Tab-separated table of C-alpha atoms and ligand atoms in Angstrom:
chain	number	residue	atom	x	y	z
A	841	UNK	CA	0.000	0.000	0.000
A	842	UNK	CA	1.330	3.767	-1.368
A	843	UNK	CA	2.165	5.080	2.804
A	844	UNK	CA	1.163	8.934	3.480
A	845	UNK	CA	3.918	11.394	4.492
A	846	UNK	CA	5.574	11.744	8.157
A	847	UNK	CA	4.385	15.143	7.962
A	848	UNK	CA	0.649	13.379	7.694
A	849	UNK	CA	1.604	11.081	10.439
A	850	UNK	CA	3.006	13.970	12.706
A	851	UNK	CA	-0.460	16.233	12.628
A	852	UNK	CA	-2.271	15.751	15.372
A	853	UNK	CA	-5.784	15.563	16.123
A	854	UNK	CA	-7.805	18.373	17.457
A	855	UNK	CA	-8.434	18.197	21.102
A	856	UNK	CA	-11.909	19.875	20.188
A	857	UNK	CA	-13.016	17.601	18.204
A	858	UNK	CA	-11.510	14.205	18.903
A	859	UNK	CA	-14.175	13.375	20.986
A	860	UNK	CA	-17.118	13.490	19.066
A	861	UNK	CA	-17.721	10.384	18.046
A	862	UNK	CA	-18.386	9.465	21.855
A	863	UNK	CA	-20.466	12.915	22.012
A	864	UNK	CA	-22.496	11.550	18.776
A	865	UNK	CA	-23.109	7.919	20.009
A	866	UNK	CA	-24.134	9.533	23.613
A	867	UNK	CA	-27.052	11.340	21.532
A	868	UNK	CA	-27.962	8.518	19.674
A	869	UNK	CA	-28.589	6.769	22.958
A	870	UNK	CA	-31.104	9.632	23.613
A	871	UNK	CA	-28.822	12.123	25.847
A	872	UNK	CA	-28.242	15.966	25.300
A	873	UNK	CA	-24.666	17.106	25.702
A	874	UNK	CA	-23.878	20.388	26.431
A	875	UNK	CA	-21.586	21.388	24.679
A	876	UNK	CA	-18.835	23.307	26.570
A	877	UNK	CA	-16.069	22.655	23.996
A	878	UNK	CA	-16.288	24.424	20.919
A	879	UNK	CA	-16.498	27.938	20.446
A	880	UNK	CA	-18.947	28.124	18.236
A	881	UNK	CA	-20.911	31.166	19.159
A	882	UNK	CA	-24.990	30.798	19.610
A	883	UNK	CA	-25.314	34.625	19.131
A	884	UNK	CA	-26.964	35.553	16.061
A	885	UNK	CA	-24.927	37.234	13.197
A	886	UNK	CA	-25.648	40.746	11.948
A	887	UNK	CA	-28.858	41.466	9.986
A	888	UNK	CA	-27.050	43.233	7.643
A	889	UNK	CA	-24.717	40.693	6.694
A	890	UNK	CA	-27.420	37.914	6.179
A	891	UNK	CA	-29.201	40.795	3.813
A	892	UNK	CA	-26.678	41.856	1.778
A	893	UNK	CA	-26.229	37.812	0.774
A	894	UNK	CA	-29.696	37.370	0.213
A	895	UNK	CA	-30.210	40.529	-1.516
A	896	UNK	CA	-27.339	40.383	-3.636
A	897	UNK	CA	-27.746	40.316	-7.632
A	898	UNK	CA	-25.194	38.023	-8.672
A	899	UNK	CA	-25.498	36.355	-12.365
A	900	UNK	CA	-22.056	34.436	-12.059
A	901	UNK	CA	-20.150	33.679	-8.460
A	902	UNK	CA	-16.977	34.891	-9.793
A	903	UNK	CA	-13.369	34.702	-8.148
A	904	UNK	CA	-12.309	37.741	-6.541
A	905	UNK	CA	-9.221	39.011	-6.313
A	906	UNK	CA	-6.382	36.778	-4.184
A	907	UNK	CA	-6.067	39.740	-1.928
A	908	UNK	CA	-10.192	40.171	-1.578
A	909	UNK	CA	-12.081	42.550	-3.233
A	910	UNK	CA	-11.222	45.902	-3.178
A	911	UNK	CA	-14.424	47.197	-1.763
A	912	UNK	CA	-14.038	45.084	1.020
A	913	UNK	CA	-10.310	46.132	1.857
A	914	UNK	CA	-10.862	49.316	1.574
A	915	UNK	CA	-14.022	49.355	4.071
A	916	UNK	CA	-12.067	46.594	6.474
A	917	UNK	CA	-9.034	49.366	6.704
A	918	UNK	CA	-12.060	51.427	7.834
A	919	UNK	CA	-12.738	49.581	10.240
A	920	UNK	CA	-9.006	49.504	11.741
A	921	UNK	CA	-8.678	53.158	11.617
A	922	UNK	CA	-11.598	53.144	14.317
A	923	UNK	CA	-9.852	51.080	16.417
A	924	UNK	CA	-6.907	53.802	16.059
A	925	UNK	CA	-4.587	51.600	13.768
A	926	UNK	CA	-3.372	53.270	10.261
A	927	UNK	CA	-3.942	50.512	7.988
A	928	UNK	CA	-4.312	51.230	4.309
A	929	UNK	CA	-6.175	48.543	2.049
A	930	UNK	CA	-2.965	47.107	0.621
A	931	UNK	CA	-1.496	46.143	4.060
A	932	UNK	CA	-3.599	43.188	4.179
A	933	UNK	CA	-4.980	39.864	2.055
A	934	UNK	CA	-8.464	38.885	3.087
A	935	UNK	CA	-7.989	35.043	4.096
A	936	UNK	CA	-10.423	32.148	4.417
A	937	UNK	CA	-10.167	32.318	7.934
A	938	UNK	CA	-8.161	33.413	10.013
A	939	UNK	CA	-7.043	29.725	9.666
A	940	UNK	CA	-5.814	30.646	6.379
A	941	UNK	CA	-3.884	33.715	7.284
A	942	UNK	CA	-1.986	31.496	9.719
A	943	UNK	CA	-1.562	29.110	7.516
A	944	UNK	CA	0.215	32.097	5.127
A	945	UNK	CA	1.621	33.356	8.343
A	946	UNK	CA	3.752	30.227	8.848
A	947	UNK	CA	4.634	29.772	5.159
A	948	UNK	CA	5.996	33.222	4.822
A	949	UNK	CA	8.005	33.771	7.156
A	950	UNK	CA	9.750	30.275	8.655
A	951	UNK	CA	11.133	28.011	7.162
A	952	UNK	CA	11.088	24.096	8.367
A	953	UNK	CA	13.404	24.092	11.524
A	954	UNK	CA	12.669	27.580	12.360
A	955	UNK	CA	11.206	28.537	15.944
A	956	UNK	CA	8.364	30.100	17.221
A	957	UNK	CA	7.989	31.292	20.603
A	958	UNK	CA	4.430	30.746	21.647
A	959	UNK	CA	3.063	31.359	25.175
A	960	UNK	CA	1.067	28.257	26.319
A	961	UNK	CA	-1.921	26.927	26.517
A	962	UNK	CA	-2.552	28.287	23.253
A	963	UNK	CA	-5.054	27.676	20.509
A	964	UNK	CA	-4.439	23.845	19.205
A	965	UNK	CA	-4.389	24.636	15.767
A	966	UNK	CA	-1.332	26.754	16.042
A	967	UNK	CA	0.648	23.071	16.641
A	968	UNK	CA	-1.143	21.902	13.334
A	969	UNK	CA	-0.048	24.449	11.242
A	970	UNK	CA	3.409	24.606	12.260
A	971	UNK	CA	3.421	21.126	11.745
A	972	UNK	CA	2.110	21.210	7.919
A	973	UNK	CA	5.199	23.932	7.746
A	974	UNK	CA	7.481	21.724	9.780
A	975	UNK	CA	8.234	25.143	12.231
A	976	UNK	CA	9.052	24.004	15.269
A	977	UNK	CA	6.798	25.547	18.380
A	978	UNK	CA	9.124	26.855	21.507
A	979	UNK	CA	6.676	27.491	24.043
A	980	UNK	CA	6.635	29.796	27.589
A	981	UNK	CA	4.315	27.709	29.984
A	982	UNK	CA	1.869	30.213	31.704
A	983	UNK	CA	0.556	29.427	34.743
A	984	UNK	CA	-3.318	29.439	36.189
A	985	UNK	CA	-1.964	30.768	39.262
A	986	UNK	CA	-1.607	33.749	37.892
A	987	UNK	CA	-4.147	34.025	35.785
A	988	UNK	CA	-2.266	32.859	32.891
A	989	UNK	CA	-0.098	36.063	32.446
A	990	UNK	CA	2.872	37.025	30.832
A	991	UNK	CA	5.795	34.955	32.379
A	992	UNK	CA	8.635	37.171	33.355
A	993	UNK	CA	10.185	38.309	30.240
A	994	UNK	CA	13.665	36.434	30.870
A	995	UNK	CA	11.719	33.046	30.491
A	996	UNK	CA	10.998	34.108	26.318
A	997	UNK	CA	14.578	35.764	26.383
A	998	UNK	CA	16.525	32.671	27.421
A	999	UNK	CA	14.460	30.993	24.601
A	1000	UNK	CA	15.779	32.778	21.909
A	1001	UNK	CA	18.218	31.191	19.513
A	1002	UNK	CA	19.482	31.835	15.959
A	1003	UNK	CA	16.560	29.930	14.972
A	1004	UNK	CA	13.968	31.438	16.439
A	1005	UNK	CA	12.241	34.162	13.929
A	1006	UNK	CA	8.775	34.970	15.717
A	1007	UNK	CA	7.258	35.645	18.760
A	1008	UNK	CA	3.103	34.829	18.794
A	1009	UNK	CA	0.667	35.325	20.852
A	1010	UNK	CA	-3.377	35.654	21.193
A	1011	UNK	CA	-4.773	38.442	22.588
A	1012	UNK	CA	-7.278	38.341	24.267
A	1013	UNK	CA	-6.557	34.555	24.421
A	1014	UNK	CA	-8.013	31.300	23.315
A	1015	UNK	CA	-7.907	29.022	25.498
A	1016	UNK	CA	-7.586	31.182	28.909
A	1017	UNK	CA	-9.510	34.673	27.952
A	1018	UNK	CA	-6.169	36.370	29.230
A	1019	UNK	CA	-6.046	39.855	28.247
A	1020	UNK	CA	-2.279	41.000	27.605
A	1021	UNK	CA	-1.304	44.713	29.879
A	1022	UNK	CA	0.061	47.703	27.766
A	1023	UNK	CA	2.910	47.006	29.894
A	1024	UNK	CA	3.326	43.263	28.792
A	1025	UNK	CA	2.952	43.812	24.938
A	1026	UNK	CA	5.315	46.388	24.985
A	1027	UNK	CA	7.913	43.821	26.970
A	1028	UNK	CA	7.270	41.458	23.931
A	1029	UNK	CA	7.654	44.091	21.382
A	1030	UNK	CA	10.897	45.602	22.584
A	1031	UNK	CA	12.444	41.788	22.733
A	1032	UNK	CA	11.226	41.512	19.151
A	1033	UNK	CA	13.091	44.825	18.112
A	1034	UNK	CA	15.986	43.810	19.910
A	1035	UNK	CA	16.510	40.489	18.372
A	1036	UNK	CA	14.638	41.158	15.006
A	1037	UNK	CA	12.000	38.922	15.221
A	1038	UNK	CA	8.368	38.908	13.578
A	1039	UNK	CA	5.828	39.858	16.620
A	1040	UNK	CA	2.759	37.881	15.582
A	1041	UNK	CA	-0.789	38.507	17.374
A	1042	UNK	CA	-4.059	36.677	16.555
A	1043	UNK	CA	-6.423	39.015	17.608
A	1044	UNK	CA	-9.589	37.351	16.144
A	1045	UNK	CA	-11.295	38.458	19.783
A	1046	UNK	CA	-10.428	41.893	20.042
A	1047	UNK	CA	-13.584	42.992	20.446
A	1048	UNK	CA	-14.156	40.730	23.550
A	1049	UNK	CA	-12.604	42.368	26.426
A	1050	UNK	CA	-14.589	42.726	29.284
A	1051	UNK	CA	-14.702	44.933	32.966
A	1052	UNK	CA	-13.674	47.881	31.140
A	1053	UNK	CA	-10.216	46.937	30.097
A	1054	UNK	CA	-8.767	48.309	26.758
A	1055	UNK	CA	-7.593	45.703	24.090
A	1056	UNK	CA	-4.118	47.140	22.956
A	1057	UNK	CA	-3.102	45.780	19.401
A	1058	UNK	CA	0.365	45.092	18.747
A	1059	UNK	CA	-0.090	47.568	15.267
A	1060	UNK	CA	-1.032	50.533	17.520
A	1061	UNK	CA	2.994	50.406	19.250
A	1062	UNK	CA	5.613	52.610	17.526
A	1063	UNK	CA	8.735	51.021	16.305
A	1064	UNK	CA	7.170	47.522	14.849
A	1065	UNK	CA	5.857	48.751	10.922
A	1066	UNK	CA	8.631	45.943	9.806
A	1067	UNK	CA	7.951	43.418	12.569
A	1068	UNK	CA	3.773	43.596	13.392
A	1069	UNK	CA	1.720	40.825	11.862
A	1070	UNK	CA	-1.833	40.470	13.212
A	1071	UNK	CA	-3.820	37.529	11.755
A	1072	UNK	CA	-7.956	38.907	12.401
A	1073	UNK	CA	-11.487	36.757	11.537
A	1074	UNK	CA	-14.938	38.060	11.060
A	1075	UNK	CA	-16.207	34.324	12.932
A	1076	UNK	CA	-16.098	35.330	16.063
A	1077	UNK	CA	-16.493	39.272	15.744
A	1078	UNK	CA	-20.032	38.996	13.875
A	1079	UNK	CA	-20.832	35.699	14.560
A	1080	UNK	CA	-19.626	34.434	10.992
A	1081	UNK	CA	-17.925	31.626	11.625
A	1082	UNK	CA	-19.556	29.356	8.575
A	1083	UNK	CA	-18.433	32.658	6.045
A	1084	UNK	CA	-14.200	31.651	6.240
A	1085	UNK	CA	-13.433	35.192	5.908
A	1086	UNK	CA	-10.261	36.301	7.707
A	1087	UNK	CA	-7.272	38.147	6.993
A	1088	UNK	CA	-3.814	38.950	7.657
A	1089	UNK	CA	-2.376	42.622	8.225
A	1090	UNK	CA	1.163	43.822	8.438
A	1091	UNK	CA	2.970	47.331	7.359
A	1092	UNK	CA	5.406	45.010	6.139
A	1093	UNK	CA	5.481	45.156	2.684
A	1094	UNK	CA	7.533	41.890	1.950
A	1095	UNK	CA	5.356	40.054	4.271
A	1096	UNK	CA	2.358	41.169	2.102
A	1097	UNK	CA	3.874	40.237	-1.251
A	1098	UNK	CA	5.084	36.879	0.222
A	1099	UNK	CA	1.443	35.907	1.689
A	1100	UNK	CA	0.171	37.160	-1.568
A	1101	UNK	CA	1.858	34.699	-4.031
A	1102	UNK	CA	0.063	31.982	-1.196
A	1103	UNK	CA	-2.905	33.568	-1.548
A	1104	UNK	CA	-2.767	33.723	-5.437
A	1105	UNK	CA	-2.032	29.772	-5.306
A	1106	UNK	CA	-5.566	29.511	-3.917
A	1107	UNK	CA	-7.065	31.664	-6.314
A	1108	UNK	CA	-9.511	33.893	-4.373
A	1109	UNK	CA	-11.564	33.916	-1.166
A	1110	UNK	CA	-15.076	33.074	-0.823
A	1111	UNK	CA	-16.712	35.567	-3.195
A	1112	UNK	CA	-20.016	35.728	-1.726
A	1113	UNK	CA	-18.786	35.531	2.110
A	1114	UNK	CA	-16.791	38.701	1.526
A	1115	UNK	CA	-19.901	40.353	0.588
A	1116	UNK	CA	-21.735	39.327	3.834
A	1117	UNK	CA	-18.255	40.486	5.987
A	1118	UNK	CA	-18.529	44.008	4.139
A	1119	UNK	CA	-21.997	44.537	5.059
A	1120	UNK	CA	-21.080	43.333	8.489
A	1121	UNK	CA	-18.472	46.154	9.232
A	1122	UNK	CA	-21.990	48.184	8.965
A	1123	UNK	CA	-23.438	46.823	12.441
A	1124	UNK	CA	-24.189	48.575	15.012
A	1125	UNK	CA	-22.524	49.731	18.204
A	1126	UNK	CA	-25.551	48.135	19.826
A	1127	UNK	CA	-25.081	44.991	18.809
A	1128	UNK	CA	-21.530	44.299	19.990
A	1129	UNK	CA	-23.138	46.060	23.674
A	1130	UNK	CA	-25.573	43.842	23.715
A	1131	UNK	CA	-23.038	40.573	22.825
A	1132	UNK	CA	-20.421	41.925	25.347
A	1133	UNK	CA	-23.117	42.318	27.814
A	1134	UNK	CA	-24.273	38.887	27.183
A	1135	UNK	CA	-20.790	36.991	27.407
A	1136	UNK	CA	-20.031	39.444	31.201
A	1137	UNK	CA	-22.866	37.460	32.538
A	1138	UNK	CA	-22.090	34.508	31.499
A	1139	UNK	CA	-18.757	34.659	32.264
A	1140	UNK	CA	-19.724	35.853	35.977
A	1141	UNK	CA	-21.888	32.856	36.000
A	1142	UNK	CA	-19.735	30.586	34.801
A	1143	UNK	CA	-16.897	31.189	37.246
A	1144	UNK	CA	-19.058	31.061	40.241
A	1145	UNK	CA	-20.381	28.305	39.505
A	1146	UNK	CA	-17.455	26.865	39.316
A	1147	UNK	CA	-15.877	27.902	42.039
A	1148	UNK	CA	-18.487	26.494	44.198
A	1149	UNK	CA	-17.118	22.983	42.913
A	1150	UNK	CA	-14.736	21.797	45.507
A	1151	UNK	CA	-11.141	21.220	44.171
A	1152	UNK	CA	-11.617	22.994	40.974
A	1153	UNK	CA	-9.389	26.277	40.186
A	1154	UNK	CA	-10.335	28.186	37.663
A	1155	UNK	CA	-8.571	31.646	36.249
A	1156	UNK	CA	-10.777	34.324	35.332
A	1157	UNK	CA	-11.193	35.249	31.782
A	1158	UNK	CA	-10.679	39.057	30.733
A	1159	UNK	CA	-11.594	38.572	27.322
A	1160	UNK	CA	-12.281	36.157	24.356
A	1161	UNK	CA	-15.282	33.588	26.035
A	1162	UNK	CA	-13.456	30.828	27.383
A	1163	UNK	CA	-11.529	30.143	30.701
A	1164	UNK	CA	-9.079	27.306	31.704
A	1165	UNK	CA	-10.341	25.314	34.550
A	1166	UNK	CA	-8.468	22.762	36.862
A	1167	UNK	CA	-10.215	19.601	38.079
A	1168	UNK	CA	-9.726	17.452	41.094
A	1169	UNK	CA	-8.939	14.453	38.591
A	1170	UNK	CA	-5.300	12.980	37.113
A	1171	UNK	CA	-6.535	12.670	33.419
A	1172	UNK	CA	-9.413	15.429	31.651
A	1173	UNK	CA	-9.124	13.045	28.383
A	1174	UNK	CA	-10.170	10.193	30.078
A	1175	UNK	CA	-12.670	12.137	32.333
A	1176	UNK	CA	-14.363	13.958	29.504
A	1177	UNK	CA	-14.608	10.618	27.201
A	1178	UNK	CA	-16.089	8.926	30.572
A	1179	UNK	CA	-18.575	11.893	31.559
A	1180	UNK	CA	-20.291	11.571	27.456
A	1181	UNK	CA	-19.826	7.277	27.789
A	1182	UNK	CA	-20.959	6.278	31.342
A	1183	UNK	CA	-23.134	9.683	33.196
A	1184	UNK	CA	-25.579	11.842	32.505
A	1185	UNK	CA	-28.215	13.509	35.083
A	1186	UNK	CA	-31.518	12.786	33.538
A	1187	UNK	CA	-30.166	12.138	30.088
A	1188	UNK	CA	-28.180	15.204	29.981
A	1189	UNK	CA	-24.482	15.497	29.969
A	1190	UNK	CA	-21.506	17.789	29.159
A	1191	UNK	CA	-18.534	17.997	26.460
A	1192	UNK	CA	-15.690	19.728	28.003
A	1193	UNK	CA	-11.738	20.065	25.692
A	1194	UNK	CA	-9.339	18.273	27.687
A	1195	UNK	CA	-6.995	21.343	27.932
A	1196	UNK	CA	-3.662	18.827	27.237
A	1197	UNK	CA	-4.282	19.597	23.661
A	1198	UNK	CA	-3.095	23.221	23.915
A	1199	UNK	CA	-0.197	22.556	25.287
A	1200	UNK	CA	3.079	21.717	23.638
A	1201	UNK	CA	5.304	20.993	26.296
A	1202	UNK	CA	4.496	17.395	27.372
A	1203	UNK	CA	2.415	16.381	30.551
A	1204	UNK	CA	0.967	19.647	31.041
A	1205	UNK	CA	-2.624	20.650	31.668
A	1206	UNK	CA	-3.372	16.849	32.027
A	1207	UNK	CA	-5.843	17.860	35.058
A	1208	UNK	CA	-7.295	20.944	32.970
A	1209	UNK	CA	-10.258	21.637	30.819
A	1210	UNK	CA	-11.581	24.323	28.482
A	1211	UNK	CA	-14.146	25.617	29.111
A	1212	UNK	CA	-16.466	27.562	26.353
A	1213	UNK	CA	-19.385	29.890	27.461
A	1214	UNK	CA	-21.158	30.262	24.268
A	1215	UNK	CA	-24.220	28.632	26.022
A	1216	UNK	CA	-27.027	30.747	27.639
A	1217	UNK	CA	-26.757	31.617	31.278
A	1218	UNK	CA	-28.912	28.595	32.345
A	1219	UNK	CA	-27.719	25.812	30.120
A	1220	UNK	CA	-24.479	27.078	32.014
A	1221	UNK	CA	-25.570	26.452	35.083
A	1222	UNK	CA	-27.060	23.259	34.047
A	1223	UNK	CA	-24.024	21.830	32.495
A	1224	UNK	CA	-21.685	23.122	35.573
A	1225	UNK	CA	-24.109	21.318	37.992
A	1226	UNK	CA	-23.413	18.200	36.123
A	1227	UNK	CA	-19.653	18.109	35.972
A	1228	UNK	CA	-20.084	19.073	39.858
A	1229	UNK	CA	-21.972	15.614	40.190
A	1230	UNK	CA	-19.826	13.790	37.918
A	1231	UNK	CA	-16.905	14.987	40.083
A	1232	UNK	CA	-18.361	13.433	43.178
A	1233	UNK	CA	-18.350	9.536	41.882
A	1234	UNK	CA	-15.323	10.232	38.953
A	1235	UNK	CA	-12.498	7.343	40.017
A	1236	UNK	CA	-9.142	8.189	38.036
B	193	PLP	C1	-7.419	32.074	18.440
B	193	PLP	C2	-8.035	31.638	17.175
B	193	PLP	N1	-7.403	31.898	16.034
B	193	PLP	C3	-7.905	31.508	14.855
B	193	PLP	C4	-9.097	30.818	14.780
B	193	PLP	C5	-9.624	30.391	13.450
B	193	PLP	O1	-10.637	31.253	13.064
B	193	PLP	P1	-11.350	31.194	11.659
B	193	PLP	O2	-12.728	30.658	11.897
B	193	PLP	O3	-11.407	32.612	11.196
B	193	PLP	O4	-10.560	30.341	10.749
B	193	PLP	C6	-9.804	30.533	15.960
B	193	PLP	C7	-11.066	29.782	15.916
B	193	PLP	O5	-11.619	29.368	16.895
B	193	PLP	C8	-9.256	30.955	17.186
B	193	PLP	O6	-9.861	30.711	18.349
């Protein structure tokens, strides 16, 4: 039999998702799970955007252009100047997902063997993509203690070697809703500067930031037009995430033509998807009050509910909506895959991500979970109720 590539064999499996199967044959049995692991928001996506698609008069779905269509650059860098960051339309390629603009990310600027400093836990698919590139992820273990902030900047210092080309992070964060300080972005940034690095944020949650705090993007610091590369998604910001519409941004110029010939290998984004993200950059203040408002109490609920669970820790979330959370068991992979097998309260149970997944560095977060609060307020308390119960008979 033809065998597939190492690289094949090296990818690993999403921690998200690995565990549906037993999620699907617990609702064929006749359960519900609640579904605490993917963050697949239940908020409703802009009125605008699902009008412009239905309204538009399109005779042929034609390819745009690799770098998105014009219209929609030019209203996106629009959008950026709001948020106080002098981006013209030419300093970024709309993506199919933000998943794309990694993926362009990683193939433009490393090379295989090349290092990436990534604080950890971070968002699993960051290990898949630098695995298709064969980059090698370096990562700065954050701890829950401290509510998974910025290690001391030595620890990403001492890290640094003559093949290490970028620094990344994810602000606010997936999977620990930590929102980075002025202070500790501009730590990062001057390390980049000093050692020439790329300083990479994924700030696909930037409008998520809760209790008043003020999201600081790494393209608002002086001193980084040549080092700045944000990688940004309409999915989470409107709601979108069936469109694929992302993009990546940098002043860099040769960063921009290099993701370009990538993006011209793929043709064009989704035509009709960049229509319904134009429209989008239309909605109203109101609606993003309304969604923050939502996630603050959800978040508030989620955490005390948790914390009344005895044994578990959990950090609180600043931003993005999900938070880290540390169980009183030796093994979350083999707890979640028992808690959609083998319980259920009245034919109900929960889906947590085993939190091992976003970590690179081996054997840590084995007791952790991730938790995603894009359920309402009382499936919330529903599903935290049953983990609580499951915790009391659990057996590692
Ligand atoms: C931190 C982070 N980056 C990127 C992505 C991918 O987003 P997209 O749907 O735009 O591909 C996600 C999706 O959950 C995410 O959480």
């Amino acid at each position: 039999m033809p065998s597939i590539s190492q690289k094949g064999l090296r990818m690993p499996e999403s921690p998200i998702r690995k565990l549906v199967p037993f999620a699907e044959r617990a609702k064929k049995e006749g359960k519900y799970v609640y579904h605490l692991n993917i963050g697949q928001p239940d908020i409703k996506t802009p009125e605008v955007a699902l009008k412009a698609v239905k309204n538009s008069k399109i005779d042929v779905l034609a390819y745009s252009s690799s770098n998105g269509s014009e219209t929609y650059r030019k209203k996106l860098s629009n959008y950026y100047k709001k948020h106080d960051i002098d981006i013209s339309s030419d300093d970024l390629i709309v993506t199919t997902g933000a998943s794309e603009g990694l993926l362009f990310l990683f193939s433009s600027i490393l090379d295989p063997g090349d290092e990436v400093i990534i604080s950890e836990p971070f968002y699993a698919n960051y290990i898949a993509f630098s695995t298709a590139t064969g980059v090698d992820v370096v990562p700065v273990v954050c701890n829950i203690d401290d509510n998974f902030a910025l290690p001391p900047i030595e620890h990403y210092e001492q890290l640094i070697t003559a093949k290490t080309k970028a620094i990344l992070i994810c602000n606010p964060g997936n999977p620990t809703g930590y929102l980075y300080t002025e202070f500790e972005i501009k730590q990062l940034a001057a390390l980049a500067i000093k050692y020439d690095l790329f300083f990479v944020a994924d700030e696909v949650y930037r409008e998520f930031v809760y209790d008043n705090q003020k999201h600081i993007s790494i393209l608002n610091l002086p001193g980084l037009k040549e080092h700045a590369i944000v990688i940004d998604s309409v999915s989470k910001r409107y709601s979108m995430c069936g469109a694929r519409i992302g993009c990546l941004v940098s002043k860099n110029k040769e960063v921009i033509q290099t993701a370009l010939k990538f993006a011209q290998a793929r043709l064009s984004p989704p035509t009709l998807a960049q229509i319904a993200s134009e429209a989008a950059l239309e909605t109203p203040q109101s609606y993003f009050d309304a969604v923050i408002e939502e996630y603050v109490d959800r978040r508030n609920t989620l955490i005390q509910e948790l914390q009344k669970i005895e044994g578990v820790k959990v950090a609180k979330p600043k931003g993005a909506f999900y938070c880290i959370a540390e169980l009183p068991i030796k093994n979350a992979d083999a707890f979640a895959q028992w808690l959609l097998e083998d319980f259920d309260i009245n034919k109900e149970t929960v889906m947590v991500a085993p939190a091992a997944g976003f970590y690179s560095t081996p054997n840590v977060g084995l007791n952790q979970v991730r938790i995603a609060y894009v359920l309402k307020k009382e499936s919330l308390i529903k599903a935290v109720n049953i983990l609580k119960e499951a915790l009391k008979i659990y057996k590692d």
